[in-house]
mmCIF file of C-alpha atoms in Angstrom:
data_model
loop_
_atom_site.group_PDB
_atom_site.id
_atom_site.type_symbol
_atom_site.label_atom_id
_atom_site.label_comp_id
_atom_site.label_asym_id
_atom_site.label_seq_id
_atom_site.Cartn_x
_atom_site.Cartn_y
_atom_site.Cartn_z
ATOM 1 C CA MET Z 1 74.333 56.558 107.492
ATOM 2 C CA SER Z 2 75.276 59.199 105.002
ATOM 3 C CA GLU Z 3 76.341 62.670 106.131
ATOM 4 C CA PRO Z 4 73.715 65.348 106.051
ATOM 5 C CA ALA Z 5 73.690 67.500 102.918
ATOM 6 C CA ALA Z 6 75.804 70.629 102.948
ATOM 7 C CA VAL Z 7 73.722 73.730 103.150
ATOM 8 C CA ALA Z 8 76.243 76.521 103.129
ATOM 9 C CA VAL Z 9 79.944 77.436 103.200
ATOM 10 C CA VAL Z 10 80.922 80.073 105.754
ATOM 11 C CA ARG Z 11 84.160 82.151 105.367
ATOM 12 C CA HIS Z 12 85.811 84.447 107.862
ATOM 13 C CA GLY Z 13 89.256 85.805 106.903
ATOM 14 C CA THR Z 14 91.161 82.874 105.344
ATOM 15 C CA ARG Z 15 89.220 80.123 107.090
ATOM 16 C CA THR Z 16 86.146 78.275 105.910
ATOM 17 C CA TRP Z 17 83.499 76.156 107.627
ATOM 18 C CA VAL Z 18 80.962 73.854 105.993
ATOM 19 C CA LEU Z 19 77.418 74.044 107.522
ATOM 20 C CA HIS Z 20 75.376 70.770 107.058
ATOM 21 C CA ASP Z 21 71.617 70.433 107.268
ATOM 22 C CA GLY Z 22 70.644 70.413 110.901
ATOM 23 C CA GLY Z 23 73.972 71.719 112.115
ATOM 24 C CA HIS Z 24 74.928 75.030 113.691
ATOM 25 C CA LEU Z 25 78.054 77.203 114.168
ATOM 26 C CA ARG Z 26 78.449 79.881 116.846
ATOM 27 C CA PHE Z 27 80.572 82.973 116.369
ATOM 28 C CA GLY Z 28 81.957 85.633 118.619
ATOM 29 C CA ARG Z 29 84.971 86.825 120.509
ATOM 30 C CA SER Z 30 85.270 83.801 122.700
ATOM 31 C CA THR Z 31 87.860 81.248 121.758
ATOM 32 C CA GLY Z 32 85.442 78.580 122.676
ATOM 33 C CA VAL Z 33 82.975 79.296 119.855
ATOM 34 C CA ASP Z 34 83.158 77.566 116.364
ATOM 35 C CA ILE Z 35 84.095 80.825 114.554
ATOM 36 C CA PRO Z 36 86.329 83.151 116.517
ATOM 37 C CA VAL Z 37 85.760 86.761 115.527
ATOM 38 C CA ALA Z 38 87.760 89.879 116.691
ATOM 39 C CA THR Z 39 90.137 87.809 118.863
ATOM 40 C CA GLN Z 40 93.617 88.970 117.619
ATOM 41 C CA PRO Z 41 93.748 91.540 119.005
ATOM 42 C CA ALA Z 42 90.651 91.219 121.189
ATOM 43 C CA ASP Z 43 87.986 93.737 120.250
ATOM 44 C CA LEU Z 44 85.877 94.041 123.433
ATOM 45 C CA THR Z 45 82.983 95.691 121.589
ATOM 46 C CA ILE Z 46 82.214 92.327 120.018
ATOM 47 C CA SER Z 47 80.208 89.955 122.213
ATOM 48 C CA ARG Z 48 81.889 86.686 123.384
ATOM 49 C CA SER Z 49 78.915 84.877 121.970
ATOM 50 C CA ALA Z 50 77.700 87.176 119.249
ATOM 51 C CA GLY Z 51 75.496 84.869 117.258
ATOM 52 C CA CYS Z 52 74.637 81.531 115.805
ATOM 53 C CA LEU Z 53 74.129 80.030 112.341
ATOM 54 C CA ASP Z 54 71.583 77.167 112.034
ATOM 55 C CA ALA Z 55 71.171 75.218 108.783
ATOM 56 C CA THR Z 56 67.705 74.209 107.688
ATOM 57 C CA GLY Z 57 66.119 73.002 104.464
ATOM 58 C CA ARG Z 58 65.242 76.646 103.649
ATOM 59 C CA GLY Z 59 68.910 77.984 104.088
ATOM 60 C CA VAL Z 60 70.670 79.468 107.179
ATOM 61 C CA LEU Z 61 69.060 81.085 110.120
ATOM 62 C CA VAL Z 62 71.191 83.929 111.648
ATOM 63 C CA THR Z 63 70.524 84.554 115.361
ATOM 64 C CA ASN Z 64 71.920 87.587 117.214
ATOM 65 C CA GLU Z 65 72.701 86.147 120.636
ATOM 66 C CA SER Z 66 74.244 89.441 121.968
ATOM 67 C CA VAL Z 67 72.263 91.284 124.604
ATOM 68 C CA ARG Z 68 73.094 94.709 123.510
ATOM 69 C CA ARG Z 69 74.976 94.723 120.115
ATOM 70 C CA THR Z 70 73.223 94.973 116.673
ATOM 71 C CA MET Z 71 74.518 93.232 113.694
ATOM 72 C CA TYR Z 72 73.652 93.407 110.017
ATOM 73 C CA LEU Z 73 72.704 90.847 107.394
ATOM 74 C CA GLN Z 74 73.462 91.907 103.756
ATOM 75 C CA ALA Z 75 72.080 89.943 100.803
ATOM 76 C CA VAL Z 76 74.563 89.972 97.928
ATOM 77 C CA PRO Z 77 73.086 91.584 95.838
ATOM 78 C CA GLY Z 78 70.351 93.126 98.021
ATOM 79 C CA PRO Z 79 69.444 95.360 100.947
ATOM 80 C CA GLU Z 80 70.769 95.373 104.393
ATOM 81 C CA ILE Z 81 68.809 94.154 107.470
ATOM 82 C CA GLU Z 82 69.451 95.317 110.967
ATOM 83 C CA VAL Z 83 69.422 92.163 113.318
ATOM 84 C CA LYS Z 84 68.766 93.308 116.787
ATOM 85 C CA PRO Z 85 69.596 91.383 119.890
ATOM 86 C CA GLY Z 86 67.444 88.165 120.151
ATOM 87 C CA MET Z 87 66.431 88.449 116.504
ATOM 88 C CA THR Z 88 66.632 85.642 113.921
ATOM 89 C CA VAL Z 89 66.686 86.229 110.204
ATOM 90 C CA GLY Z 90 66.862 83.770 107.318
ATOM 91 C CA THR Z 91 69.312 84.078 104.298
ATOM 92 C CA ALA Z 92 66.791 82.404 101.939
ATOM 93 C CA PRO Z 93 66.267 82.766 99.096
ATOM 94 C CA HIS Z 94 69.669 84.331 98.384
ATOM 95 C CA GLU Z 95 72.784 82.298 97.359
ATOM 96 C CA ARG Z 96 75.153 84.607 99.157
ATOM 97 C CA SER Z 97 74.913 86.824 102.234
ATOM 98 C CA ARG Z 98 77.188 88.684 104.599
ATOM 99 C CA ILE Z 99 76.971 89.084 108.265
ATOM 100 C CA VAL Z 100 78.664 92.373 109.471
ATOM 101 C CA LEU Z 101 79.637 93.038 113.012
ATOM 102 C CA LEU Z 102 80.790 96.653 113.923
ATOM 103 C CA GLY Z 103 83.672 96.786 116.278
ATOM 104 C CA GLY Z 104 85.696 99.478 117.956
ATOM 105 C CA HIS Z 105 87.571 102.128 115.942
ATOM 106 C CA GLU Z 106 85.264 101.729 112.936
ATOM 107 C CA ALA Z 107 86.426 98.012 112.600
ATOM 108 C CA ARG Z 108 84.100 95.710 110.546
ATOM 109 C CA TYR Z 109 84.058 91.928 110.874
ATOM 110 C CA VAL Z 110 82.437 90.015 108.086
ATOM 111 C CA LEU Z 111 81.246 86.467 107.759
ATOM 112 C CA ASP Z 112 80.452 85.424 104.170
ATOM 113 C CA ILE Z 113 77.721 82.806 103.749
ATOM 114 C CA ARG Z 114 77.387 81.024 100.337
ATOM 115 C CA SER Z 115 74.906 78.331 99.432
ATOM 116 C CA ALA Z 116 76.527 74.982 98.935
ATOM 117 C CA ALA Z 117 73.896 74.106 96.282
ATOM 118 C CA ARG Z 118 74.187 76.803 93.777
ATOM 119 C CA GLY Z 119 71.094 77.487 91.735
ATOM 120 C CA PRO Z 120 69.726 80.264 89.617
ATOM 121 C CA SER Z 121 70.114 83.828 90.810
ATOM 122 C CA THR Z 122 67.195 85.122 92.829
ATOM 123 C CA GLY Z 123 67.893 88.860 92.319
ATOM 124 C CA ALA Z 124 67.783 91.418 95.019
ATOM 125 C CA ALA Z 125 64.735 90.376 96.944
ATOM 126 C CA ARG Z 126 64.749 91.085 100.753
ATOM 127 C CA PRO Z 127 66.014 88.180 102.897
ATOM 128 C CA GLN Z 128 63.007 86.466 104.622
ATOM 129 C CA ALA Z 129 62.427 86.948 108.347
ATOM 130 C CA VAL Z 130 61.484 83.743 110.057
ATOM 131 C CA ILE Z 131 59.441 82.795 113.116
ATOM 132 C CA ALA Z 132 61.583 81.697 116.091
ATOM 133 C CA GLY Z 133 59.529 80.792 119.167
ATOM 134 C CA ASP Z 134 56.072 82.209 119.822
ATOM 135 C CA PRO Z 135 54.208 82.663 116.502
ATOM 136 C CA THR Z 136 52.992 86.118 117.671
ATOM 137 C CA SER Z 137 56.572 87.372 117.543
ATOM 138 C CA PRO Z 138 57.966 86.961 113.987
ATOM 139 C CA ALA Z 139 61.809 86.979 113.825
ATOM 140 C CA PHE Z 140 62.465 87.077 117.550
ATOM 141 C CA ALA Z 141 63.271 84.293 120.107
ATOM 142 C CA ARG Z 142 61.263 85.291 123.025
ATOM 143 C CA ARG Z 143 62.163 84.777 126.704
ATOM 144 C CA ASP Z 144 60.372 82.007 128.599
ATOM 145 C CA LEU Z 145 58.248 84.340 130.710
ATOM 146 C CA THR Z 146 55.369 83.306 132.956
ATOM 147 C CA PRO Z 147 51.779 84.344 131.927
ATOM 148 C CA VAL Z 148 51.756 86.867 134.770
ATOM 149 C CA GLN Z 149 55.088 88.381 133.818
ATOM 150 C CA ARG Z 150 53.956 88.725 130.203
ATOM 151 C CA ARG Z 151 50.714 90.171 131.200
ATOM 152 C CA TYR Z 152 52.190 92.922 133.400
ATOM 153 C CA LEU Z 153 54.836 93.560 130.653
ATOM 154 C CA ALA Z 154 51.990 94.076 128.143
ATOM 155 C CA ALA Z 155 50.404 96.498 130.468
ATOM 156 C CA LEU Z 156 53.795 98.304 130.946
ATOM 157 C CA CYS Z 157 54.180 98.586 127.116
ATOM 158 C CA GLU Z 158 50.550 99.311 126.187
ATOM 159 C CA PRO Z 159 50.911 103.103 125.998
ATOM 160 C CA LEU Z 160 53.927 102.643 123.603
ATOM 161 C CA LEU Z 161 52.114 100.277 121.324
ATOM 162 C CA THR Z 162 48.570 101.625 121.004
ATOM 163 C CA PRO Z 163 47.582 103.269 117.650
ATOM 164 C CA VAL Z 164 48.094 106.614 119.137
ATOM 165 C CA ALA Z 165 51.352 105.751 120.878
ATOM 166 C CA GLY Z 166 52.483 107.720 123.883
ATOM 167 C CA VAL Z 167 55.965 108.712 124.708
ATOM 168 C CA SER Z 168 56.245 106.869 128.061
ATOM 169 C CA SER Z 169 55.575 103.413 129.439
ATOM 170 C CA ALA Z 170 52.988 102.821 132.152
ATOM 171 C CA THR Z 171 53.708 103.275 135.855
ATOM 172 C CA TYR Z 172 53.362 100.596 138.566
ATOM 173 C CA LEU Z 173 50.028 102.012 139.583
ATOM 174 C CA GLN Z 174 48.789 102.209 136.045
ATOM 175 C CA ILE Z 175 49.754 98.699 135.413
ATOM 176 C CA ALA Z 176 48.094 97.652 138.699
ATOM 177 C CA ASN Z 177 44.771 99.406 137.761
ATOM 178 C CA ARG Z 178 44.909 97.889 134.284
ATOM 179 C CA CYS Z 179 45.400 94.396 135.606
ATOM 180 C CA GLY Z 180 43.155 94.554 138.628
ATOM 181 C CA VAL Z 181 45.870 93.854 141.298
ATOM 182 C CA SER Z 182 47.845 95.869 143.778
ATOM 183 C CA ASP Z 183 50.721 98.015 142.803
ATOM 184 C CA ARG Z 184 52.836 96.086 145.287
ATOM 185 C CA THR Z 185 52.126 92.840 143.432
ATOM 186 C CA VAL Z 186 53.144 94.458 140.179
ATOM 187 C CA ARG Z 187 56.202 96.069 141.664
ATOM 188 C CA ASN Z 188 57.418 92.724 143.167
ATOM 189 C CA CYS Z 189 56.811 90.884 139.954
ATOM 190 C CA LEU Z 190 58.579 93.341 137.626
ATOM 191 C CA ASP Z 191 61.395 94.183 139.944
ATOM 192 C CA GLY Z 192 62.169 90.511 140.216
ATOM 193 C CA LEU Z 193 62.029 90.088 136.431
ATOM 194 C CA ARG Z 194 64.451 93.119 136.081
ATOM 195 C CA GLN Z 195 66.893 91.588 138.438
ATOM 196 C CA SER Z 196 66.717 88.167 136.639
ATOM 197 C CA LEU Z 197 67.249 89.706 133.193
ATOM 198 C CA ALA Z 198 70.169 91.709 134.355
ATOM 199 C CA ALA Z 199 71.937 88.974 136.399
ATOM 200 C CA ASP Z 200 71.019 85.816 134.319
ATOM 201 C CA HIS Z 201 70.961 87.331 130.771
ATOM 202 C CA GLY Z 202 73.147 90.490 130.992
ATOM 203 C CA VAL Z 203 70.397 92.917 129.806
ATOM 204 C CA PRO Z 204 71.860 96.348 130.576
ATOM 205 C CA GLY Z 205 70.148 99.421 132.183
ATOM 206 C CA LEU Z 206 67.676 97.487 134.376
ATOM 207 C CA VAL Z 207 69.483 97.757 137.791
ATOM 208 C CA ARG Z 208 71.051 100.569 139.703
ATOM 209 C CA GLN Z 209 74.731 99.573 139.078
ATOM 210 C CA ASP Z 210 74.017 99.840 135.307
ATOM 211 C CA ARG Z 211 72.208 103.085 135.387
ATOM 212 C CA PRO Z 212 71.362 104.974 138.470
ATOM 213 C CA ALA Z 213 67.691 106.113 138.815
ATOM 214 C CA PRO Z 214 67.591 109.763 139.847
ATOM 215 C CA GLY Z 215 65.773 110.071 143.171
ATOM 216 C CA GLY Z 216 65.549 106.354 143.579
ATOM 217 C CA GLN Z 217 62.507 106.187 141.395
ATOM 218 C CA GLY Z 218 61.783 102.618 140.117
ATOM 219 C CA ASP Z 219 59.776 104.014 137.158
ATOM 220 C CA ASN Z 220 62.971 104.936 135.524
ATOM 221 C CA PHE Z 221 63.852 101.341 135.316
ATOM 222 C CA LEU Z 222 60.403 100.591 134.027
ATOM 223 C CA ARG Z 223 61.158 102.693 130.964
ATOM 224 C CA ALA Z 224 64.305 100.697 130.354
ATOM 225 C CA LEU Z 225 62.396 97.364 130.914
ATOM 226 C CA ALA Z 226 59.702 98.490 128.354
ATOM 227 C CA GLY Z 227 62.380 99.397 125.824
ATOM 228 C CA TRP Z 228 63.978 95.982 126.299
ATOM 229 C CA ALA Z 229 60.552 94.192 125.984
ATOM 230 C CA ILE Z 230 59.613 95.945 122.703
ATOM 231 C CA ASP Z 231 63.059 96.041 121.039
ATOM 232 C CA SER Z 232 63.630 92.317 121.708
ATOM 233 C CA GLY Z 233 60.218 91.388 120.449
ATOM 234 C CA ASN Z 234 59.045 90.013 123.826
ATOM 235 C CA ILE Z 235 56.122 92.177 123.799
ATOM 236 C CA THR Z 236 54.261 93.084 120.565
ATOM 237 C CA PRO Z 237 50.808 94.532 119.794
ATOM 238 C CA ASP Z 238 49.493 90.924 119.773
ATOM 239 C CA ASP Z 239 50.301 90.592 123.532
ATOM 240 C CA LEU Z 240 47.916 93.420 124.334
ATOM 241 C CA SER Z 241 44.981 91.038 123.960
ATOM 242 C CA ARG Z 242 46.094 89.401 127.206
ATOM 243 C CA LEU Z 243 44.907 92.466 128.998
ATOM 244 C CA ASP Z 244 41.289 92.013 128.119
ATOM 245 C CA ARG Z 245 40.995 88.275 129.032
#
């Protein structure tokens, strides 16, 4: 069986890697990834598993696997896209792109991605966002949440996603009234979700050791939970339709 076609050549520093169709390369500060970045000396502002490159027939998909650090995808030539945690962006239709990770003391770590099959220049069009996971959430890989968790999260974020957006997320009581359940039920569900996201996925700001809540009010953590849900693409305006079912 012949080897899959080469899709792209990735360069970081003086080293290069060939990315074949269907293959993937992970990059970050860990020495166990395919492309070590910011390891000598170690730059602790770069995630141990910062991201992943996946080769497809359309080009390379760049996924930010960090839970808190943004990276940037630059088409060469072309504009720059902010790639937030959990977000996936495609390099197509560009022949060349750069991934830029910002480290400490104004350090910049760059991965250069060049198409292995060079073709005519495509100009400076914007790199295409791709759908990763649920089709209602373009460009984000959404967490595997239960229908109940997603429904309560939608109610939590509804004030921030309505046409006349508010400045604060819903409270436990408001979520309970919107969903027709008790506030204790909502609190138990969302508090368990916060603990899981913090412990299993390293999402910051959701538990007391990350960011104390003045006066012990859980609603402070709800605001952080709503911010994560929206910024990561786990709750979008499309999810609000769940509230009226």
